[in-house]
C-alpha cells in the first residue's frame, strides 16, 4: 500500500515530463526558449575558473637557496641593473639587441612573464639567472634571435641606458654544455663570451637553455677586474646550472 502511494507521484511527474517533451505546436518553441534561458542563466551563474598567473607559476621553477648548495640566491638589489626593461636599453646595432639583453639579465624576445635571481658564494663573481615563460612558439623565436645576434655581433657593439653605457669589443659563440650533468633535457642551448675593454679585458659569459616554452639565461660577471683595474674572466658555474636546469627538465 505504501509502495503504490509513493509510486503515484513519481509516475505523474514522469508522465508530465514526457508530455511536455513530446508536445507539438507553439508549446515546443516556448519550452525550448525556457530551456535555453535556464542554460544561459546556469552558465552565467557558474564561477569562472581562476586564470593562471604566469609569474607565480614561473616562481615555482626558480632554484632556491636550499637547492643551490653553497650559493646565496636572492633578488638583485634595487638599482643594480643598467636597465630594467628592454625599452630602457638602446643598442647601436639593432641585430645585437638580444645579446645586450642576455648580458644585462633581461628576458629575450616577448615573454609572458620573467623573473631574475642572482647567485654568488660571497666572492667577486655574480651569476644572474633570468627565467622567462612564453606563449607557444615565442620561446623558439627568442632563441633564434639570440643565435643570430651572437653571429652578427662578433665585432662588438655598444649598449646604452639613461644610467650607463657599455661597449663590448667582441662576442664569441662557445659550446654550451649538454648531457645529463647540466642541461637535463633542454631542447636547445646557446653559449657566448663577451669582452668589455675596461682596464684590460673583462670577459663575461652567458649560457641560455630552452625547455619547451621556458627559457633560462645564465649570465656571469667577475667584478674584481672592474674594481681593481685588472683583466678578469667569469665562467658559468656548472653546479648552479645543473641545479636550476633540473627543475626545468
C-alpha atoms as an extended CHARMM CRD file, in Angstrom:
* protein
*
       249  EXT
         1         1  UNK       CA              0.0000000000        0.0000000000        0.0000000000  PROA      1               0.0000000000
         2         2  UNK       CA              2.7130000000        2.3980000000        0.8790000000  PROA      2               0.0000000000
         3         3  UNK       CA              4.5930000000        1.4340000000       -2.2850000000  PROA      3               0.0000000000
         4         4  UNK       CA              1.6710000000        2.4380000000       -4.5970000000  PROA      4               0.0000000000
         5         5  UNK       CA              1.2280000000        5.7580000000       -2.7470000000  PROA      5               0.0000000000
         6         6  UNK       CA              4.9060000000        6.6780000000       -3.3160000000  PROA      6               0.0000000000
         7         7  UNK       CA              4.8820000000        5.4700000000       -6.8930000000  PROA      7               0.0000000000
         8         8  UNK       CA              1.9030000000        7.5680000000       -7.9940000000  PROA      8               0.0000000000
         9         9  UNK       CA              3.5230000000       10.9960000000       -7.6380000000  PROA      9               0.0000000000
        10        10  UNK       CA              6.6410000000        9.6740000000       -9.3600000000  PROA      10              0.0000000000
        11        11  UNK       CA              4.5440000000        8.2810000000      -12.2390000000  PROA      11              0.0000000000
        12        12  UNK       CA              2.6580000000       11.5650000000      -12.5330000000  PROA      12              0.0000000000
        13        13  UNK       CA              5.9070000000       13.5330000000      -12.6850000000  PROA      13              0.0000000000
        14        14  UNK       CA              7.3710000000       11.2670000000      -15.3470000000  PROA      14              0.0000000000
        15        15  UNK       CA              4.1940000000       11.4360000000      -17.4080000000  PROA      15              0.0000000000
        16        16  UNK       CA              4.1300000000       15.2410000000      -17.1950000000  PROA      16              0.0000000000
        17        17  UNK       CA              7.7360000000       15.4630000000      -18.3030000000  PROA      17              0.0000000000
        18        18  UNK       CA              7.0510000000       13.1130000000      -21.2300000000  PROA      18              0.0000000000
        19        19  UNK       CA              4.0190000000       15.0380000000      -22.3560000000  PROA      19              0.0000000000
        20        20  UNK       CA              5.9080000000       18.3270000000      -22.1470000000  PROA      20              0.0000000000
        21        21  UNK       CA              8.7980000000       16.9530000000      -24.1830000000  PROA      21              0.0000000000
        22        22  UNK       CA              6.5430000000       15.4150000000      -26.8320000000  PROA      22              0.0000000000
        23        23  UNK       CA              4.0020000000       18.2470000000      -27.1230000000  PROA      23              0.0000000000
        24        24  UNK       CA              3.6730000000       19.9800000000      -30.5100000000  PROA      24              0.0000000000
        25        25  UNK       CA              2.7500000000       23.3760000000      -31.9110000000  PROA      25              0.0000000000
        26        26  UNK       CA              3.5520000000       26.6280000000      -30.1120000000  PROA      26              0.0000000000
        27        27  UNK       CA              4.3870000000       24.7870000000      -26.9040000000  PROA      27              0.0000000000
        28        28  UNK       CA              7.6290000000       23.4880000000      -28.4530000000  PROA      28              0.0000000000
        29        29  UNK       CA              9.0630000000       26.9490000000      -29.0460000000  PROA      29              0.0000000000
        30        30  UNK       CA              8.1380000000       28.2470000000      -25.6240000000  PROA      30              0.0000000000
        31        31  UNK       CA              9.6430000000       25.2010000000      -23.9150000000  PROA      31              0.0000000000
        32        32  UNK       CA             12.8370000000       25.3980000000      -25.9460000000  PROA      32              0.0000000000
        33        33  UNK       CA             13.1790000000       29.0860000000      -25.2000000000  PROA      33              0.0000000000
        34        34  UNK       CA             12.7540000000       28.4950000000      -21.4950000000  PROA      34              0.0000000000
        35        35  UNK       CA             15.3010000000       25.6830000000      -21.5730000000  PROA      35              0.0000000000
        36        36  UNK       CA             17.7920000000       27.8900000000      -23.4050000000  PROA      36              0.0000000000
        37        37  UNK       CA             17.2490000000       30.7260000000      -20.9480000000  PROA      37              0.0000000000
        38        38  UNK       CA             17.8040000000       28.3740000000      -18.0000000000  PROA      38              0.0000000000
        39        39  UNK       CA             21.0150000000       27.0520000000      -19.5910000000  PROA      39              0.0000000000
        40        40  UNK       CA             22.3010000000       30.6000000000      -20.1210000000  PROA      40              0.0000000000
        41        41  UNK       CA             21.4200000000       31.5410000000      -16.5630000000  PROA      41              0.0000000000
        42        42  UNK       CA             23.2170000000       28.4610000000      -15.2230000000  PROA      42              0.0000000000
        43        43  UNK       CA             26.2960000000       29.1780000000      -17.3420000000  PROA      43              0.0000000000
        44        44  UNK       CA             26.4670000000       32.7970000000      -16.2100000000  PROA      44              0.0000000000
        45        45  UNK       CA             25.9790000000       31.7900000000      -12.5880000000  PROA      45              0.0000000000
        46        46  UNK       CA             28.8240000000       29.2460000000      -12.7170000000  PROA      46              0.0000000000
        47        47  UNK       CA             32.0220000000       30.6600000000      -11.2030000000  PROA      47              0.0000000000
        48        48  UNK       CA             34.7440000000       31.3220000000      -13.7760000000  PROA      48              0.0000000000
        49        49  UNK       CA             37.8890000000       29.2660000000      -13.4740000000  PROA      49              0.0000000000
        50        50  UNK       CA             40.7040000000       31.3340000000      -11.9930000000  PROA      50              0.0000000000
        51        51  UNK       CA             43.2420000000       32.3900000000      -14.6080000000  PROA      51              0.0000000000
        52        52  UNK       CA             46.7790000000       31.1120000000      -14.1920000000  PROA      52              0.0000000000
        53        53  UNK       CA             49.3070000000       33.7660000000      -13.2030000000  PROA      53              0.0000000000
        54        54  UNK       CA             52.4350000000       33.1060000000      -15.3480000000  PROA      54              0.0000000000
        55        55  UNK       CA             54.7050000000       34.8810000000      -12.8550000000  PROA      55              0.0000000000
        56        56  UNK       CA             53.5060000000       32.7710000000       -9.9240000000  PROA      56              0.0000000000
        57        57  UNK       CA             53.9120000000       29.5700000000      -11.9140000000  PROA      57              0.0000000000
        58        58  UNK       CA             57.3700000000       30.6810000000      -13.0130000000  PROA      58              0.0000000000
        59        59  UNK       CA             58.4290000000       31.4140000000       -9.4270000000  PROA      59              0.0000000000
        60        60  UNK       CA             57.8730000000       27.7450000000       -8.5860000000  PROA      60              0.0000000000
        61        61  UNK       CA             60.5790000000       26.8180000000      -11.1140000000  PROA      61              0.0000000000
        62        62  UNK       CA             63.3000000000       29.0860000000       -9.7400000000  PROA      62              0.0000000000
        63        63  UNK       CA             66.1160000000       27.3550000000       -7.9190000000  PROA      63              0.0000000000
        64        64  UNK       CA             66.0730000000       28.0370000000       -4.1810000000  PROA      64              0.0000000000
        65        65  UNK       CA             68.9600000000       28.5650000000       -1.7880000000  PROA      65              0.0000000000
        66        66  UNK       CA             68.3250000000       25.1100000000       -0.3460000000  PROA      66              0.0000000000
        67        67  UNK       CA             68.6530000000       23.5610000000       -3.8050000000  PROA      67              0.0000000000
        68        68  UNK       CA             71.6840000000       25.5870000000       -4.8900000000  PROA      68              0.0000000000
        69        69  UNK       CA             74.1980000000       24.2350000000       -2.4110000000  PROA      69              0.0000000000
        70        70  UNK       CA             76.7130000000       26.8410000000       -1.2720000000  PROA      70              0.0000000000
        71        71  UNK       CA             75.2080000000       29.6690000000       -3.3050000000  PROA      71              0.0000000000
        72        72  UNK       CA             73.3220000000       32.5910000000       -1.8550000000  PROA      72              0.0000000000
        73        73  UNK       CA             70.2510000000       33.0180000000       -4.0630000000  PROA      73              0.0000000000
        74        74  UNK       CA             68.3260000000       36.2670000000       -3.8470000000  PROA      74              0.0000000000
        75        75  UNK       CA             66.6640000000       39.0130000000       -5.8460000000  PROA      75              0.0000000000
        76        76  UNK       CA             69.0300000000       41.6040000000       -7.3580000000  PROA      76              0.0000000000
        77        77  UNK       CA             69.4670000000       44.8070000000       -5.4210000000  PROA      77              0.0000000000
        78        78  UNK       CA             67.2180000000       47.6850000000       -6.4610000000  PROA      78              0.0000000000
        79        79  UNK       CA             69.0670000000       49.9250000000       -8.9070000000  PROA      79              0.0000000000
        80        80  UNK       CA             71.6330000000       47.2220000000       -9.6640000000  PROA      80              0.0000000000
        81        81  UNK       CA             70.6200000000       46.7960000000      -13.2930000000  PROA      81              0.0000000000
        82        82  UNK       CA             71.7470000000       49.0230000000      -16.1430000000  PROA      82              0.0000000000
        83        83  UNK       CA             68.1700000000       48.7320000000      -17.4200000000  PROA      83              0.0000000000
        84        84  UNK       CA             65.0950000000       47.0160000000      -16.0260000000  PROA      84              0.0000000000
        85        85  UNK       CA             63.1980000000       46.7320000000      -19.3130000000  PROA      85              0.0000000000
        86        86  UNK       CA             64.1520000000       46.1040000000      -22.9240000000  PROA      86              0.0000000000
        87        87  UNK       CA             62.8390000000       49.5520000000      -23.8340000000  PROA      87              0.0000000000
        88        88  UNK       CA             65.3330000000       51.2020000000      -21.4870000000  PROA      88              0.0000000000
        89        89  UNK       CA             68.2860000000       49.5700000000      -23.2500000000  PROA      89              0.0000000000
        90        90  UNK       CA             69.4440000000       51.1140000000      -26.5280000000  PROA      90              0.0000000000
        91        91  UNK       CA             71.8620000000       49.3300000000      -28.8630000000  PROA      91              0.0000000000
        92        92  UNK       CA             73.8650000000       50.9060000000      -31.6840000000  PROA      92              0.0000000000
        93        93  UNK       CA             73.3840000000       47.7690000000      -33.8060000000  PROA      93              0.0000000000
        94        94  UNK       CA             69.7720000000       46.5820000000      -33.7810000000  PROA      94              0.0000000000
        95        95  UNK       CA             70.7900000000       42.9940000000      -34.5340000000  PROA      95              0.0000000000
        96        96  UNK       CA             72.7570000000       42.8940000000      -31.2790000000  PROA      96              0.0000000000
        97        97  UNK       CA             69.8010000000       43.6980000000      -29.0070000000  PROA      97              0.0000000000
        98        98  UNK       CA             69.2860000000       40.0580000000      -27.8810000000  PROA      98              0.0000000000
        99        99  UNK       CA             72.9510000000       39.8750000000      -26.8210000000  PROA      99              0.0000000000
       100       100  UNK       CA             72.5460000000       43.1070000000      -24.8710000000  PROA      100             0.0000000000
       101       101  UNK       CA             69.5170000000       41.6340000000      -23.0970000000  PROA      101             0.0000000000
       102       102  UNK       CA             71.3390000000       38.3920000000      -22.2620000000  PROA      102             0.0000000000
       103       103  UNK       CA             74.3360000000       40.2380000000      -20.7840000000  PROA      103             0.0000000000
       104       104  UNK       CA             72.1210000000       42.5570000000      -18.7550000000  PROA      104             0.0000000000
       105       105  UNK       CA             69.8930000000       39.7770000000      -17.3690000000  PROA      105             0.0000000000
       106       106  UNK       CA             66.8340000000       40.9400000000      -19.2680000000  PROA      106             0.0000000000
       107       107  UNK       CA             64.4710000000       38.3840000000      -20.8290000000  PROA      107             0.0000000000
       108       108  UNK       CA             64.7750000000       37.5730000000      -24.5160000000  PROA      108             0.0000000000
       109       109  UNK       CA             62.0050000000       38.1230000000      -27.0390000000  PROA      109             0.0000000000
       110       110  UNK       CA             58.4500000000       38.7220000000      -25.8190000000  PROA      110             0.0000000000
       111       111  UNK       CA             57.7900000000       36.6280000000      -22.6850000000  PROA      111             0.0000000000
       112       112  UNK       CA             54.5270000000       36.3850000000      -20.7990000000  PROA      112             0.0000000000
       113       113  UNK       CA             56.4560000000       36.6750000000      -17.5400000000  PROA      113             0.0000000000
       114       114  UNK       CA             60.0640000000       36.7530000000      -16.3460000000  PROA      114             0.0000000000
       115       115  UNK       CA             61.9480000000       36.6640000000      -13.0480000000  PROA      115             0.0000000000
       116       116  UNK       CA             65.5890000000       37.2770000000      -12.0800000000  PROA      116             0.0000000000
       117       117  UNK       CA             67.7520000000       35.9210000000       -9.2880000000  PROA      117             0.0000000000
       118       118  UNK       CA             71.4270000000       36.4410000000       -8.5130000000  PROA      118             0.0000000000
       119       119  UNK       CA             73.5470000000       33.6800000000       -7.0060000000  PROA      119             0.0000000000
       120       120  UNK       CA             77.0330000000       34.0000000000       -5.5040000000  PROA      120             0.0000000000
       121       121  UNK       CA             79.3390000000       32.4840000000       -2.9210000000  PROA      121             0.0000000000
       122       122  UNK       CA             80.4810000000       35.7280000000       -1.3760000000  PROA      122             0.0000000000
       123       123  UNK       CA             83.2020000000       36.2400000000       -3.9880000000  PROA      123             0.0000000000
       124       124  UNK       CA             83.5190000000       38.8100000000       -6.7700000000  PROA      124             0.0000000000
       125       125  UNK       CA             81.7030000000       36.6080000000       -9.3030000000  PROA      125             0.0000000000
       126       126  UNK       CA             77.9690000000       37.1220000000       -9.6500000000  PROA      126             0.0000000000
       127       127  UNK       CA             75.7020000000       34.7370000000      -11.5470000000  PROA      127             0.0000000000
       128       128  UNK       CA             72.3760000000       36.0460000000      -12.7720000000  PROA      128             0.0000000000
       129       129  UNK       CA             69.5390000000       33.6620000000      -13.6000000000  PROA      129             0.0000000000
       130       130  UNK       CA             66.7770000000       35.0300000000      -15.8220000000  PROA      130             0.0000000000
       131       131  UNK       CA             63.7880000000       32.7260000000      -16.1800000000  PROA      131             0.0000000000
       132       132  UNK       CA             61.0600000000       33.5300000000      -18.7050000000  PROA      132             0.0000000000
       133       133  UNK       CA             57.9160000000       31.8120000000      -19.9460000000  PROA      133             0.0000000000
       134       134  UNK       CA             56.3860000000       32.3270000000      -23.3930000000  PROA      134             0.0000000000
       135       135  UNK       CA             53.3030000000       31.7090000000      -25.4830000000  PROA      135             0.0000000000
       136       136  UNK       CA             53.6610000000       28.7060000000      -27.8300000000  PROA      136             0.0000000000
       137       137  UNK       CA             56.3230000000       29.3160000000      -30.4600000000  PROA      137             0.0000000000
       138       138  UNK       CA             57.6480000000       32.5230000000      -28.8970000000  PROA      138             0.0000000000
       139       139  UNK       CA             60.4760000000       30.8200000000      -26.9950000000  PROA      139             0.0000000000
       140       140  UNK       CA             61.8470000000       29.2510000000      -30.1750000000  PROA      140             0.0000000000
       141       141  UNK       CA             61.7290000000       32.6580000000      -31.8620000000  PROA      141             0.0000000000
       142       142  UNK       CA             63.6080000000       34.2370000000      -28.9530000000  PROA      142             0.0000000000
       143       143  UNK       CA             66.3570000000       31.6220000000      -29.1680000000  PROA      143             0.0000000000
       144       144  UNK       CA             66.6980000000       32.1780000000      -32.9220000000  PROA      144             0.0000000000
       145       145  UNK       CA             67.0830000000       35.8810000000      -32.2930000000  PROA      145             0.0000000000
       146       146  UNK       CA             69.8540000000       35.2660000000      -29.7720000000  PROA      146             0.0000000000
       147       147  UNK       CA             71.6700000000       32.8640000000      -32.1020000000  PROA      147             0.0000000000
       148       148  UNK       CA             71.5660000000       35.4240000000      -34.9260000000  PROA      148             0.0000000000
       149       149  UNK       CA             72.8130000000       38.1550000000      -32.6060000000  PROA      149             0.0000000000
       150       150  UNK       CA             75.7510000000       36.0590000000      -31.4210000000  PROA      150             0.0000000000
       151       151  UNK       CA             76.7870000000       35.5270000000      -35.0420000000  PROA      151             0.0000000000
       152       152  UNK       CA             76.1650000000       39.0900000000      -36.2130000000  PROA      152             0.0000000000
       153       153  UNK       CA             77.8980000000       40.8560000000      -33.3280000000  PROA      153             0.0000000000
       154       154  UNK       CA             81.3230000000       39.2260000000      -33.2870000000  PROA      154             0.0000000000
       155       155  UNK       CA             82.8620000000       42.6500000000      -33.9390000000  PROA      155             0.0000000000
       156       156  UNK       CA             81.2040000000       44.1140000000      -30.8630000000  PROA      156             0.0000000000
       157       157  UNK       CA             78.5080000000       46.6880000000      -30.1570000000  PROA      157             0.0000000000
       158       158  UNK       CA             77.5320000000       49.3420000000      -27.6210000000  PROA      158             0.0000000000
       159       159  UNK       CA             74.5480000000       49.2550000000      -25.2710000000  PROA      159             0.0000000000
       160       160  UNK       CA             73.2820000000       52.3750000000      -23.5090000000  PROA      160             0.0000000000
       161       161  UNK       CA             70.6560000000       53.3670000000      -20.9900000000  PROA      161             0.0000000000
       162       162  UNK       CA             69.9470000000       56.5490000000      -19.0710000000  PROA      162             0.0000000000
       163       163  UNK       CA             72.2150000000       55.1940000000      -16.3340000000  PROA      163             0.0000000000
       164       164  UNK       CA             75.2730000000       53.8930000000      -18.1700000000  PROA      164             0.0000000000
       165       165  UNK       CA             76.9430000000       52.8420000000      -21.3990000000  PROA      165             0.0000000000
       166       166  UNK       CA             78.8340000000       49.6130000000      -22.0700000000  PROA      166             0.0000000000
       167       167  UNK       CA             80.9400000000       48.8230000000      -25.1240000000  PROA      167             0.0000000000
       168       168  UNK       CA             81.5460000000       45.1900000000      -25.9840000000  PROA      168             0.0000000000
       169       169  UNK       CA             84.5930000000       44.7370000000      -28.2070000000  PROA      169             0.0000000000
       170       170  UNK       CA             83.7300000000       41.1930000000      -29.2480000000  PROA      170             0.0000000000
       171       171  UNK       CA             81.1840000000       38.3960000000      -28.9410000000  PROA      171             0.0000000000
       172       172  UNK       CA             82.1400000000       34.7830000000      -29.4380000000  PROA      172             0.0000000000
       173       173  UNK       CA             79.9530000000       31.7070000000      -29.5910000000  PROA      173             0.0000000000
       174       174  UNK       CA             81.0280000000       28.8990000000      -27.2980000000  PROA      174             0.0000000000
       175       175  UNK       CA             79.9110000000       25.3230000000      -26.8100000000  PROA      175             0.0000000000
       176       176  UNK       CA             77.0210000000       25.0910000000      -24.3960000000  PROA      176             0.0000000000
       177       177  UNK       CA             77.1390000000       22.1400000000      -22.0230000000  PROA      177             0.0000000000
       178       178  UNK       CA             74.9830000000       19.1760000000      -22.9270000000  PROA      178             0.0000000000
       179       179  UNK       CA             74.1420000000       15.8900000000      -21.3400000000  PROA      179             0.0000000000
       180       180  UNK       CA             72.5040000000       14.8560000000      -18.0930000000  PROA      180             0.0000000000
       181       181  UNK       CA             75.1170000000       16.6510000000      -15.9760000000  PROA      181             0.0000000000
       182       182  UNK       CA             73.8690000000       20.0910000000      -16.9400000000  PROA      182             0.0000000000
       183       183  UNK       CA             71.1050000000       20.5460000000      -19.4960000000  PROA      183             0.0000000000
       184       184  UNK       CA             68.8360000000       17.7560000000      -18.1740000000  PROA      184             0.0000000000
       185       185  UNK       CA             66.8550000000       17.5400000000      -21.3760000000  PROA      185             0.0000000000
       186       186  UNK       CA             66.9380000000       21.0870000000      -22.7780000000  PROA      186             0.0000000000
       187       187  UNK       CA             65.5190000000       21.4300000000      -26.2870000000  PROA      187             0.0000000000
       188       188  UNK       CA             68.3100000000       23.7640000000      -27.3730000000  PROA      188             0.0000000000
       189       189  UNK       CA             71.1180000000       25.8530000000      -25.9170000000  PROA      189             0.0000000000
       190       190  UNK       CA             73.4440000000       28.7390000000      -26.7850000000  PROA      190             0.0000000000
       191       191  UNK       CA             76.6220000000       29.8830000000      -25.0380000000  PROA      191             0.0000000000
       192       192  UNK       CA             78.6150000000       33.0870000000      -25.5630000000  PROA      192             0.0000000000
       193       193  UNK       CA             81.6160000000       35.0110000000      -24.2530000000  PROA      193             0.0000000000
       194       194  UNK       CA             81.5520000000       38.8160000000      -24.4400000000  PROA      194             0.0000000000
       195       195  UNK       CA             84.5660000000       41.0590000000      -23.8520000000  PROA      195             0.0000000000
       196       196  UNK       CA             84.4540000000       44.5790000000      -22.4220000000  PROA      196             0.0000000000
       197       197  UNK       CA             87.7030000000       46.5830000000      -22.9070000000  PROA      197             0.0000000000
       198       198  UNK       CA             87.9240000000       48.1700000000      -19.4640000000  PROA      198             0.0000000000
       199       199  UNK       CA             91.2810000000       48.3770000000      -17.6580000000  PROA      199             0.0000000000
       200       200  UNK       CA             92.4020000000       45.3550000000      -19.6020000000  PROA      200             0.0000000000
       201       201  UNK       CA             89.7340000000       42.9610000000      -20.7680000000  PROA      201             0.0000000000
       202       202  UNK       CA             86.7070000000       41.8590000000      -18.7950000000  PROA      202             0.0000000000
       203       203  UNK       CA             85.2420000000       38.6150000000      -20.1320000000  PROA      203             0.0000000000
       204       204  UNK       CA             81.6920000000       37.7020000000      -19.1670000000  PROA      204             0.0000000000
       205       205  UNK       CA             79.6930000000       34.6820000000      -20.2370000000  PROA      205             0.0000000000
       206       206  UNK       CA             76.1540000000       33.5600000000      -20.9300000000  PROA      206             0.0000000000
       207       207  UNK       CA             74.5300000000       30.1680000000      -21.2910000000  PROA      207             0.0000000000
       208       208  UNK       CA             70.9400000000       30.0210000000      -22.4720000000  PROA      208             0.0000000000
       209       209  UNK       CA             68.6780000000       26.9510000000      -22.4840000000  PROA      209             0.0000000000
       210       210  UNK       CA             65.1570000000       26.3870000000      -23.7830000000  PROA      210             0.0000000000
       211       211  UNK       CA             62.8330000000       23.8860000000      -22.1700000000  PROA      211             0.0000000000
       212       212  UNK       CA             59.6470000000       23.9130000000      -24.2290000000  PROA      212             0.0000000000
       213       213  UNK       CA             58.0900000000       27.3430000000      -23.6930000000  PROA      213             0.0000000000
       214       214  UNK       CA             60.5180000000       28.3000000000      -20.9180000000  PROA      214             0.0000000000
       215       215  UNK       CA             63.9500000000       29.8950000000      -21.3390000000  PROA      215             0.0000000000
       216       216  UNK       CA             66.6210000000       30.1940000000      -18.6760000000  PROA      216             0.0000000000
       217       217  UNK       CA             69.5560000000       32.5220000000      -19.2760000000  PROA      217             0.0000000000
       218       218  UNK       CA             72.6840000000       32.4680000000      -17.0930000000  PROA      218             0.0000000000
       219       219  UNK       CA             74.9500000000       35.4910000000      -17.0840000000  PROA      219             0.0000000000
       220       220  UNK       CA             78.1740000000       35.5320000000      -15.0780000000  PROA      220             0.0000000000
       221       221  UNK       CA             80.4240000000       38.5190000000      -14.4240000000  PROA      221             0.0000000000
       222       222  UNK       CA             83.5640000000       38.8760000000      -12.3140000000  PROA      222             0.0000000000
       223       223  UNK       CA             83.5780000000       42.3350000000      -10.7530000000  PROA      223             0.0000000000
       224       224  UNK       CA             87.1510000000       42.0150000000       -9.4560000000  PROA      224             0.0000000000
       225       225  UNK       CA             88.6600000000       43.3290000000      -12.6840000000  PROA      225             0.0000000000
       226       226  UNK       CA             86.3090000000       46.2900000000      -12.8700000000  PROA      226             0.0000000000
       227       227  UNK       CA             87.0140000000       47.2570000000       -9.2630000000  PROA      227             0.0000000000
       228       228  UNK       CA             90.7640000000       46.6520000000       -9.2580000000  PROA      228             0.0000000000
       229       229  UNK       CA             91.7670000000       47.6460000000      -12.7690000000  PROA      229             0.0000000000
       230       230  UNK       CA             92.8670000000       44.2040000000      -13.9090000000  PROA      230             0.0000000000
       231       231  UNK       CA             91.7000000000       41.7850000000      -16.5490000000  PROA      231             0.0000000000
       232       232  UNK       CA             89.2280000000       39.2140000000      -15.2750000000  PROA      232             0.0000000000
       233       233  UNK       CA             87.1470000000       36.3700000000      -16.5920000000  PROA      233             0.0000000000
       234       234  UNK       CA             83.9170000000       34.7830000000      -15.4100000000  PROA      234             0.0000000000
       235       235  UNK       CA             82.7130000000       31.2370000000      -16.0410000000  PROA      235             0.0000000000
       236       236  UNK       CA             79.1840000000       29.8960000000      -15.7060000000  PROA      236             0.0000000000
       237       237  UNK       CA             79.2260000000       27.5050000000      -12.7060000000  PROA      237             0.0000000000
       238       238  UNK       CA             78.2160000000       24.0050000000      -13.7680000000  PROA      238             0.0000000000
       239       239  UNK       CA             76.7240000000       23.0770000000      -10.3980000000  PROA      239             0.0000000000
       240       240  UNK       CA             74.3820000000       26.0690000000      -10.4390000000  PROA      240             0.0000000000
       241       241  UNK       CA             73.2660000000       25.3070000000      -13.9850000000  PROA      241             0.0000000000
       242       242  UNK       CA             72.6340000000       21.7040000000      -13.0180000000  PROA      242             0.0000000000
       243       243  UNK       CA             70.5400000000       22.6780000000      -10.0040000000  PROA      243             0.0000000000
       244       244  UNK       CA             68.3620000000       25.1340000000      -11.9350000000  PROA      244             0.0000000000
       245       245  UNK       CA             68.0230000000       23.0820000000      -15.1210000000  PROA      245             0.0000000000
       246       246  UNK       CA             66.9880000000       20.0500000000      -13.0830000000  PROA      246             0.0000000000
       247       247  UNK       CA             63.8330000000       21.9260000000      -12.1030000000  PROA      247             0.0000000000
       248       248  UNK       CA             63.0200000000       22.6780000000      -15.7440000000  PROA      248             0.0000000000
       249       249  UNK       CA             63.7730000000       19.3610000000      -17.3820000000  PROA      249             0.0000000000
